[in-house]
Short mmCIF file of C-alpha atoms in Angstrom, two decimals:
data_model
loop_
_atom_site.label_atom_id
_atom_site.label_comp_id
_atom_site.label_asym_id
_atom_site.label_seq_id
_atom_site.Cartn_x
_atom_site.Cartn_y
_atom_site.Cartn_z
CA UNK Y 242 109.08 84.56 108.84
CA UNK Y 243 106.62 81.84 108.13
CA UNK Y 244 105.63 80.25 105.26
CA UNK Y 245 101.92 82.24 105.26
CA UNK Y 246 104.43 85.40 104.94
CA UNK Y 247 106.58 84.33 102.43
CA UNK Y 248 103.52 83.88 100.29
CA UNK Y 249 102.04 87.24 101.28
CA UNK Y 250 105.52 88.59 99.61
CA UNK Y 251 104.93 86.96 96.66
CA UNK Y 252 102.68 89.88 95.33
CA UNK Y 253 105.99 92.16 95.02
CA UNK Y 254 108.39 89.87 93.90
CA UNK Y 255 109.01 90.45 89.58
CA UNK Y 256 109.77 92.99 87.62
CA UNK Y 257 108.16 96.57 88.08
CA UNK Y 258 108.18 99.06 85.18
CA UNK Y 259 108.44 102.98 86.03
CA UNK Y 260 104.99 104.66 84.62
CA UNK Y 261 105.64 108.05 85.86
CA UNK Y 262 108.15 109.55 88.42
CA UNK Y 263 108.35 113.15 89.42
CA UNK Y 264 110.75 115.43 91.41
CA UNK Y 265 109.89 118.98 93.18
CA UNK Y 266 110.46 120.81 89.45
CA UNK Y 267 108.72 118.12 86.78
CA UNK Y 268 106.95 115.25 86.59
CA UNK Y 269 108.70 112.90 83.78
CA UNK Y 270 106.17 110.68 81.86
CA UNK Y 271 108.72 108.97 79.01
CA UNK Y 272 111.14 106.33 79.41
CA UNK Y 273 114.23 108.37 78.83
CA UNK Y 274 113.36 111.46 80.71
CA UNK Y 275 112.32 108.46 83.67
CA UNK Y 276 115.98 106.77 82.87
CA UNK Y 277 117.61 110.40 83.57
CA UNK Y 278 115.50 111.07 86.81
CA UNK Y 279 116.04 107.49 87.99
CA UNK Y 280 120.22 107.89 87.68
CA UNK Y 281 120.21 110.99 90.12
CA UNK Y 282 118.68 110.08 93.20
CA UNK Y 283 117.97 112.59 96.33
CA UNK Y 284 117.59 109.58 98.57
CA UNK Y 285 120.78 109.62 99.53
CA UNK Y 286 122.11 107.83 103.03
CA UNK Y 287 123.41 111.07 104.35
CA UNK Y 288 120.43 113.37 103.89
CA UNK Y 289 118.32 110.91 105.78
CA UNK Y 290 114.73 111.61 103.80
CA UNK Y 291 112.24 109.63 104.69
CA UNK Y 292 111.26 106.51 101.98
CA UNK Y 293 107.30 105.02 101.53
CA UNK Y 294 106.24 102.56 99.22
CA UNK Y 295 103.00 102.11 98.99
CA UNK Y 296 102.13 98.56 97.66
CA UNK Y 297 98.47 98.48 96.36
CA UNK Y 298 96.70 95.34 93.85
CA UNK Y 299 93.92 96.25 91.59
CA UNK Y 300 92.13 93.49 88.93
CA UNK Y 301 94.37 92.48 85.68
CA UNK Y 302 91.56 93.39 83.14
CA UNK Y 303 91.22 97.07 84.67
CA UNK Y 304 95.11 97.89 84.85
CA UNK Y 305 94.83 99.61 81.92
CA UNK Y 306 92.01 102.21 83.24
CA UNK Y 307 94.18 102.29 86.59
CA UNK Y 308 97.37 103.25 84.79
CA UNK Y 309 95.22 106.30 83.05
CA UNK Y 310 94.21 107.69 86.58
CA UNK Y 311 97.41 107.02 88.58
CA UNK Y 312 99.42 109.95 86.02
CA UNK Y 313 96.62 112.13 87.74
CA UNK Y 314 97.85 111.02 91.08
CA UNK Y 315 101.05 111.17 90.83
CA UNK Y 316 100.87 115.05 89.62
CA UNK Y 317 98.79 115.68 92.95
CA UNK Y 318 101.16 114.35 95.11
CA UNK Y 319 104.37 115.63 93.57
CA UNK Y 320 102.74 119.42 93.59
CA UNK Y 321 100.42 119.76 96.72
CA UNK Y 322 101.71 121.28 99.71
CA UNK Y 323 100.60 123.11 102.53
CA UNK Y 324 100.16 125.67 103.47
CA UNK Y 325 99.37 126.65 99.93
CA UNK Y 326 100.78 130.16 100.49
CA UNK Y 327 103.99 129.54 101.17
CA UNK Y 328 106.90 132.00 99.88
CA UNK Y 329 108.97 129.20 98.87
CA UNK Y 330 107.02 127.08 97.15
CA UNK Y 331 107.59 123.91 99.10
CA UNK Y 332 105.04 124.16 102.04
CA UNK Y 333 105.88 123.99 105.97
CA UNK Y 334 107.11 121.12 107.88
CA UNK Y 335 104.69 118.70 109.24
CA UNK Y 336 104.06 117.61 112.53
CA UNK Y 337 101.41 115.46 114.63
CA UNK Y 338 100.17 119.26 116.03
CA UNK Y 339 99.25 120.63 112.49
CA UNK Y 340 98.81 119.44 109.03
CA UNK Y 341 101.14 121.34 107.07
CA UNK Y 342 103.53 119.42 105.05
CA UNK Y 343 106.08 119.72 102.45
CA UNK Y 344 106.55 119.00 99.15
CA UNK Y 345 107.61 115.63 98.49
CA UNK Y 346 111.37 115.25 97.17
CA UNK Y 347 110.36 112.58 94.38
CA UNK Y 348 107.45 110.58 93.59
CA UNK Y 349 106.96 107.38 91.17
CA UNK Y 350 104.74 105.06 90.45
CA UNK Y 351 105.59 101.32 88.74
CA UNK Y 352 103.51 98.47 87.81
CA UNK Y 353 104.22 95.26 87.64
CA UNK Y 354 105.31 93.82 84.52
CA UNK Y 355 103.25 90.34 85.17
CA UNK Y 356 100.22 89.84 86.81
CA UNK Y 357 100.04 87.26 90.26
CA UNK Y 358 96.67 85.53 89.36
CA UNK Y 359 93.85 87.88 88.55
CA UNK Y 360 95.55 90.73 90.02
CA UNK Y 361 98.64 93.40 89.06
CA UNK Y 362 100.77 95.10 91.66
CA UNK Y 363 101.72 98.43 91.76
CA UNK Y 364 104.50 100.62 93.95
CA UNK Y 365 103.83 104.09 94.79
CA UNK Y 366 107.45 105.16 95.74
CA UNK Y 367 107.92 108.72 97.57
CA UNK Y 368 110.85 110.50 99.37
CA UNK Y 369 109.83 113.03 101.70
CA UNK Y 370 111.52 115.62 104.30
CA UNK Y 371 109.58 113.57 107.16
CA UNK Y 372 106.64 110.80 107.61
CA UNK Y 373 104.75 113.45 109.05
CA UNK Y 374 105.13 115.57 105.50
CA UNK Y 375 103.81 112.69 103.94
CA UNK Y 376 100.70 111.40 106.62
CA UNK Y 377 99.44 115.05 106.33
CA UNK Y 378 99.87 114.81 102.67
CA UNK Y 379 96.85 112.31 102.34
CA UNK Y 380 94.69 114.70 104.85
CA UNK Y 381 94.19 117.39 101.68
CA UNK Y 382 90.90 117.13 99.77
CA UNK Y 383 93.64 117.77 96.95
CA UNK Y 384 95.43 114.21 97.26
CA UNK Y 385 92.04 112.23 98.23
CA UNK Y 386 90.17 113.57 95.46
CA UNK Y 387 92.89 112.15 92.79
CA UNK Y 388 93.46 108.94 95.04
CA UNK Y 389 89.21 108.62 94.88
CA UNK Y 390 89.77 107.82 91.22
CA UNK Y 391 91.61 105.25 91.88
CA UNK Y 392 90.47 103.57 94.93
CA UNK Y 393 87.63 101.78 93.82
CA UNK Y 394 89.87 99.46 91.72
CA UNK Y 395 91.90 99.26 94.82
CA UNK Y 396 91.22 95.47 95.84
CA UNK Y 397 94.44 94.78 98.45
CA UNK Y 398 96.76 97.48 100.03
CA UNK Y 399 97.61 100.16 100.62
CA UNK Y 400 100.39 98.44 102.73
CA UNK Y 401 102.57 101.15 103.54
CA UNK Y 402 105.96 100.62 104.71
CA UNK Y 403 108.30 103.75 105.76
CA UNK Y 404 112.15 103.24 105.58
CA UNK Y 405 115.31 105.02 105.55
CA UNK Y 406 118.02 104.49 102.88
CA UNK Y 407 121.33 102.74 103.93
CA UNK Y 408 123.44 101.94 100.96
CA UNK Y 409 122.38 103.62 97.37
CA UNK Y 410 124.08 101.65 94.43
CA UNK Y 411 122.15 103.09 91.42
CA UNK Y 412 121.89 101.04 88.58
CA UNK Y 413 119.28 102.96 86.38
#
């Protein structure tokens, strides 16, 4: 890694405060409803779900009006799934051939608590049953009519890594 990386980084390096995080039952919007959600993960190493973070910035002086239309978001994503019709509840799985996909396990979104010049970071953290649950996710009008709320204040990202969880040592 070079130094021009390192300093790409420093966008996600601070602290990040938990706005709103959901499961496949609620979405929790308070602090101690968050703290309880937070201490009983599903991302697990043995159930081998499938992690994104999606790291986006967006201006300092509009975070406030960002943080109103991410709860929106978040809501979408957490209770979309396709097909719609499905007896469970949960959706079918996803796949390059179709564009089904299933609920996600967990959804949250944090901010960061400081700003990195003009601009505020912000994590959109989701566990889902595959990354092809969660690419076919962003193909319903659903999901990109609530992400169209917030994309004009969208000035870097979305960088979107995928990874698997290894070692879980929860500290909420």
């Amino acid at each position: 890694m070079g130094w021009l990386d390192a300093y790409e980084l420093l966008p996600l390096a601070g602290v990040y405060a938990s706005l709103l995080a959901g499961d496949r039952k609620k979405v929790f919007d308070s602090g101690p409803a968050i703290a309880s959600f937070l201490a009983q993960q599903e991302d697990t190493p043995e159930r081998r779900l499938v992690t994104v973070v999606n790291h986006v910035m967006v201006p300092d002086d509009v975070h406030g009006l960002v943080e109103a239309k991410v709860g929106p978001l978040l809501k979408v994503a957490q209770n979309t799934f396709e097909p719609k019709s499905d007896a469970n509840g949960l959706g079918q799985p996803g796949s390059k051939e179709n564009l089904n996909y299933r609920k996600a396990f967990s959804t949250e979104i944090l901010a960061n608590t400081n700003r990195y010049g003009s601009l505020r970071s912000y994590l959109m953290h989701g566990v889902w049953d595959s990354v092809w649950d969660h690419e076919n996710s962003h193909l319903d009008p659903r999901f990109q009519q609530a992400f169209m709320q917030v994309a004009p204040y969208v000035v870097s990202g979305p960088s979107e890594p995928f990874y698997h969880t290894l070692l879980l040592m929860n500290r909420a």
